[in-house]
Coordinates of C-alpha atoms and ligand atoms in Angstrom, one line a residue:
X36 CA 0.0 0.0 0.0
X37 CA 1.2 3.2 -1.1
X38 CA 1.6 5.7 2.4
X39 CA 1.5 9.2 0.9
X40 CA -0.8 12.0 1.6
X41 CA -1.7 15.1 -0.7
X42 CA -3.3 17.4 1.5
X43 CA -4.3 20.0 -1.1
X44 CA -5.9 23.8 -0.8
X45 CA -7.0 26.4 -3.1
X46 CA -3.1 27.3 -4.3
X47 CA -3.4 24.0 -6.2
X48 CA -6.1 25.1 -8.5
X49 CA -5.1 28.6 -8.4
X50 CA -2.8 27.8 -11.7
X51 CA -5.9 25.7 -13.2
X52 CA -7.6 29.8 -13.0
X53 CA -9.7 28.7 -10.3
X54 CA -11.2 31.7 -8.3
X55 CA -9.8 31.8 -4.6
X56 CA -12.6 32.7 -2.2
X57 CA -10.5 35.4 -0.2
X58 CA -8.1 38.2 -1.6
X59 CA -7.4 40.5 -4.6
X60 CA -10.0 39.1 -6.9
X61 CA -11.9 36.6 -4.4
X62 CA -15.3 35.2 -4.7
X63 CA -16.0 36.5 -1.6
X64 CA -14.9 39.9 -2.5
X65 CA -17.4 40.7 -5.5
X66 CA -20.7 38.6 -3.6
X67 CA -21.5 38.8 0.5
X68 CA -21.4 35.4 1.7
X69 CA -24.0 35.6 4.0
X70 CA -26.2 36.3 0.8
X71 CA -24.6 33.4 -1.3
X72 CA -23.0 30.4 0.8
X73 CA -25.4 29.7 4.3
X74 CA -28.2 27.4 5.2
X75 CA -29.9 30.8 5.9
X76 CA -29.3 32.4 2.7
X77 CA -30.6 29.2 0.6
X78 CA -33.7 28.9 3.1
X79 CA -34.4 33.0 2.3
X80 CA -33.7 32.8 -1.5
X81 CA -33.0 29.4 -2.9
X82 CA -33.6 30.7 -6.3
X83 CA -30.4 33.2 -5.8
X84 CA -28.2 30.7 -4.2
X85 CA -28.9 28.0 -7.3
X86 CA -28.2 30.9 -9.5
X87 CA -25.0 31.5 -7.6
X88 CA -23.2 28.2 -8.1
X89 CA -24.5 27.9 -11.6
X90 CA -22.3 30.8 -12.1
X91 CA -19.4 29.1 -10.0
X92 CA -19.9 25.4 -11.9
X93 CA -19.7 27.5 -15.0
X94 CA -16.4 29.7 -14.2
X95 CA -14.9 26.3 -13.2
X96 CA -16.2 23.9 -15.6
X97 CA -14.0 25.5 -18.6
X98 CA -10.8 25.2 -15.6
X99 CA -8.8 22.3 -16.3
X100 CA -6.4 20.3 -14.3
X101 CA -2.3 21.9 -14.2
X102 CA 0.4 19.7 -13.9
X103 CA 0.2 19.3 -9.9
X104 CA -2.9 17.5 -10.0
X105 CA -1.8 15.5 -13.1
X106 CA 1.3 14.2 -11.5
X107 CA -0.4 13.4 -8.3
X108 CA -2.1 10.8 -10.4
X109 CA 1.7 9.1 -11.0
X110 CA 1.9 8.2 -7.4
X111 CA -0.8 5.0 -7.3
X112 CA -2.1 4.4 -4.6
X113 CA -1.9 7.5 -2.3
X114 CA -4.7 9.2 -0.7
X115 CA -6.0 13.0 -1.8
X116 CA -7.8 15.1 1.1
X117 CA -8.4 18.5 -0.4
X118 CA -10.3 20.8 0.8
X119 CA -11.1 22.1 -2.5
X120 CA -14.5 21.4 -4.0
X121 CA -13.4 22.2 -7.7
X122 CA -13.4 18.5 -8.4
X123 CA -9.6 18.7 -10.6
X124 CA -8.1 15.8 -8.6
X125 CA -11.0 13.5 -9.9
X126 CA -10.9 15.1 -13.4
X127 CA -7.1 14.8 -13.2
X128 CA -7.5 10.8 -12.9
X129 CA -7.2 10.6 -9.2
X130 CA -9.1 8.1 -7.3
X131 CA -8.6 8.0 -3.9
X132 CA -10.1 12.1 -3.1
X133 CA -11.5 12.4 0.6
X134 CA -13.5 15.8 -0.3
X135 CA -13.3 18.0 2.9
X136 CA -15.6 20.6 1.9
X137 CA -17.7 18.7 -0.3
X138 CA -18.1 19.2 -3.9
X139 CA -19.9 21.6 -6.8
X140 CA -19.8 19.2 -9.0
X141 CA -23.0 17.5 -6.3
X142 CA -26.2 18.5 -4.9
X143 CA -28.3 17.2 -2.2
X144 CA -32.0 17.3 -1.0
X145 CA -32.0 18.6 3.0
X146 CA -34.7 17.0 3.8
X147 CA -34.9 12.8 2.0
X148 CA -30.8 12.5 1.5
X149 CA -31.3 12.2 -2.1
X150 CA -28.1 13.1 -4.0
X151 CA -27.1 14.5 -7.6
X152 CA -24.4 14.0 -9.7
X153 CA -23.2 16.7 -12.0
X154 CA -21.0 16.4 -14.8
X155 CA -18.3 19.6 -15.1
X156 CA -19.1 21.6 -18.2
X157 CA -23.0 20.3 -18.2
X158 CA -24.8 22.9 -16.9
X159 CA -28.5 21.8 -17.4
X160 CA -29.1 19.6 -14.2
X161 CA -32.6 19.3 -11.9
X162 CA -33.1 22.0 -9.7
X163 CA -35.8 20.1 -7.6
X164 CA -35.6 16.9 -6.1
X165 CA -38.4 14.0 -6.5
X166 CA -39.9 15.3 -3.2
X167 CA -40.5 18.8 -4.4
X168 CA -37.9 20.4 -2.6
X169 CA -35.0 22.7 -3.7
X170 CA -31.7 20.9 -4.4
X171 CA -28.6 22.2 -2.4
X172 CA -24.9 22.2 -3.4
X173 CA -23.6 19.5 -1.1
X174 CA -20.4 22.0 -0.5
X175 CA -19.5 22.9 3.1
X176 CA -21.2 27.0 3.5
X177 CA -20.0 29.2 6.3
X178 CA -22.0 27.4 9.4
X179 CA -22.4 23.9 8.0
X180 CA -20.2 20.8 9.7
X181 CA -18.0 18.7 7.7
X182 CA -19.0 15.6 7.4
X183 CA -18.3 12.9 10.4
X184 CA -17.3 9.9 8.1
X185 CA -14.9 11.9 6.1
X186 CA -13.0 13.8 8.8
X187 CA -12.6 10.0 10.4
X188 CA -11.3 8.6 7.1
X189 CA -9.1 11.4 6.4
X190 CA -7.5 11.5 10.4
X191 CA -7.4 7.0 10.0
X192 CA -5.3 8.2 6.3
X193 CA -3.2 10.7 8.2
X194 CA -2.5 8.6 11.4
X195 CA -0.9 5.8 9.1
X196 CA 0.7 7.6 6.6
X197 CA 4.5 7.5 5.9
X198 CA 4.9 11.0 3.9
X199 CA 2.3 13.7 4.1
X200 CA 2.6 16.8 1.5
X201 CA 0.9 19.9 1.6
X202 CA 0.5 22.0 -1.2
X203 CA -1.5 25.3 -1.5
X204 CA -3.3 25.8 1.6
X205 CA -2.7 28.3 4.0
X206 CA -3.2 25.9 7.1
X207 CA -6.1 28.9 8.6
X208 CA -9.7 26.8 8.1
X209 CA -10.4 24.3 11.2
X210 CA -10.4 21.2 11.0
X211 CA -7.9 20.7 8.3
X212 CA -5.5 22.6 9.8
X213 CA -4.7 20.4 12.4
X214 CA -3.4 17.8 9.8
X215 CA 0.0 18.4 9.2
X216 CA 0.3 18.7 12.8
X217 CA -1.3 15.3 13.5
X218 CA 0.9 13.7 10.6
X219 CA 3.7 15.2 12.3
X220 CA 2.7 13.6 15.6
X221 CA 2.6 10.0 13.7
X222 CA 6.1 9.9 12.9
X223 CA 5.4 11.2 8.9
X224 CA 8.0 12.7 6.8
X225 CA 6.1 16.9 6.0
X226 CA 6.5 18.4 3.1
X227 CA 5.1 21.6 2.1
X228 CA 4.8 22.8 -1.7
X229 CA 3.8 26.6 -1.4
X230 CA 5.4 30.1 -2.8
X231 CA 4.7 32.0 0.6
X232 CA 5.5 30.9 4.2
X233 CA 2.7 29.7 6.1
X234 CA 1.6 29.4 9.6
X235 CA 2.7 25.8 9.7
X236 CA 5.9 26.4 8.1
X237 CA 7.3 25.9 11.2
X238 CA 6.4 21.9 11.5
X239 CA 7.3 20.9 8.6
X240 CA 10.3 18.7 7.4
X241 CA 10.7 20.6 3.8
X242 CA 9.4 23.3 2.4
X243 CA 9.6 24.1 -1.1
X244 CA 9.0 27.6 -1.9
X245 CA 7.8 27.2 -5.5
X246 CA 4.4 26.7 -7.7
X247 CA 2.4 23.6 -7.2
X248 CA 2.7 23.3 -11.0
X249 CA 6.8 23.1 -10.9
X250 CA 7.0 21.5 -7.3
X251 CA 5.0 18.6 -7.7
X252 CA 6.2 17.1 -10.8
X253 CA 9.7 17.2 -9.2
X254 CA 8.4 16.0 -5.9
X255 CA 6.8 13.2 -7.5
X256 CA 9.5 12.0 -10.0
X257 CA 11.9 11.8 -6.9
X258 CA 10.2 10.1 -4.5
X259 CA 9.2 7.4 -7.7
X260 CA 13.5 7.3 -8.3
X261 CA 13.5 6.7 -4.6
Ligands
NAD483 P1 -6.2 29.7 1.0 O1 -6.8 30.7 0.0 O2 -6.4 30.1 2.5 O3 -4.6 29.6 0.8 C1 -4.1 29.3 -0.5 C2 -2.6 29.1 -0.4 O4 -2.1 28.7 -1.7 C3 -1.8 30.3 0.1 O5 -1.0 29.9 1.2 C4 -1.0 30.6 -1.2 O6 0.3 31.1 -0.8 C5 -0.9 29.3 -1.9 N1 -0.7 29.3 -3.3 C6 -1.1 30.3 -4.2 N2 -0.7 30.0 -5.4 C7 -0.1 28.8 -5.4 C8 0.5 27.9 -6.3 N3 0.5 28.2 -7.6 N4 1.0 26.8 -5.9 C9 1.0 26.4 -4.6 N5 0.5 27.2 -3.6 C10 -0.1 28.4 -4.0 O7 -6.8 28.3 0.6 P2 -7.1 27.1 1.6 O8 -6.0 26.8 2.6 O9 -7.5 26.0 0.6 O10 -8.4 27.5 2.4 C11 -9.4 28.2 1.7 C12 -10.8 27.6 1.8 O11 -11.5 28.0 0.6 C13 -10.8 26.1 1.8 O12 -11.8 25.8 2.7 C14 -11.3 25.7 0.4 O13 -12.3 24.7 0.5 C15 -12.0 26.9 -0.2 N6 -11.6 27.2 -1.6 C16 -11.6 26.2 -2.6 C17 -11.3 26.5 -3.9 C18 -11.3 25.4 -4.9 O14 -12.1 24.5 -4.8 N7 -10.4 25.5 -5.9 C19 -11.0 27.8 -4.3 C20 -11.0 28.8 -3.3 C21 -11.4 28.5 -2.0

């Protein structure tokens, strides 16, 4: 069994022209959150809040995956846990993604569990489940918990892994930033893959202070020579 982590964040995607929620040019810049990505805003104004991540699917449907997520795929057998919702990993050819914050590329019905899968770049989907009720993106929004079964299969991934990467996240959203840190505490090898210092820069074994879309492919073809 291959015991290597990915632990991925918006950086990844950022060279795939993904929009970053926070900063010059963030999502969250342009539209108020509390408007957009809340139970309470999709309970006030559904309608807005479908409209919303059509726009989003759109914008990201015509991203593609860069050549961080592409040679993640070389390394068979490793375990993704992003805590992007973009869904490049997947369309990269990864299999093995533990999604953190959920998805865009599903939907869900709050009230009978009934899911929906949506294929990137196909943008005419249901909008109402068979019970008559709105369909939600099932993406983490500011108030919602992560999801129990993931968090445990992401922390059983961690707590045996050998070599644990990080590459484009900041290390600032809760849980996921206690990762590297519990990785760490499990005797991995920490490697982090991002331009600026971070919080956690601190813990880890390496850092490598360049683009996800240099850094991994050389990351990967090393550890493969190993
Ligand atoms: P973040 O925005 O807090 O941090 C991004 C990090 O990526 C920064 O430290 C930055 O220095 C680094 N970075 C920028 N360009 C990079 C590159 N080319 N290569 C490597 N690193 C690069 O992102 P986060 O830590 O993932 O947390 C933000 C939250 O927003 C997460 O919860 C995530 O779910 C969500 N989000 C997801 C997406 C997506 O799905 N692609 C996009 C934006 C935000």
């Amino acid at each position: 069994m291959n015991k290597t982590i990915f632990f991925t964040g918006a950086g990844i995607s950022a060279e795939s022209g993904v929009p970053t929620y926070r900063g010059r040019g963030g999502v969250w810049e342009q539209y108020n959150y509390e408007e957009y990505a809340c139970q309470e805003a999709f309970d006030r104004n559904p309608k807005k809040v479908i409209e919303f991540h059509k726009v989003r699917r759109k914008a990201v449907g015509f991203c593609k995956p860069n050549a961080g997520h592409l040679a993640i795929t070389a390394m068979q057998g490793a375990t993704i846990i992003t805590q992007n919702i973009d869904g490049l990993h997947q369309r990269a050819g990864s299999k093995t993604v533990i999604e953190l914050h959920g998805s865009l590329w599903k939907n869900r019905c709050n009230y009978c569990d009934e899911t929906q899968e949506i294929i990137p770049g196909e943008f005419y989907y249901k909008t109402l489940c068979n019970c008559g009720r709105y369909f939600r993106p099932d993406i983490v929004w500011f108030g919602d918990s992560l999801k129990e079964h993931n968090i445990r299969q992401a922390m059983h991934a961690i707590e045996h892994c050998e070599t644990f990467i990080s590459i484009g996240t900041s290390g600032a959203v809760w849980p996921a930033a206690g990762f590297p840190e519990l990785a760490k505490s499990h005797g991995a090898m920490c490697i982090e893959i991002n331009p600026e210092p971070t919080e956690l820069s601190y813990m880890f074994d390496e850092c490598i202070r360049e683009k996800a879309s240099v850094a991994v492919p050389k990351l990967v073809k090393r550890m493969l020579e190993k």
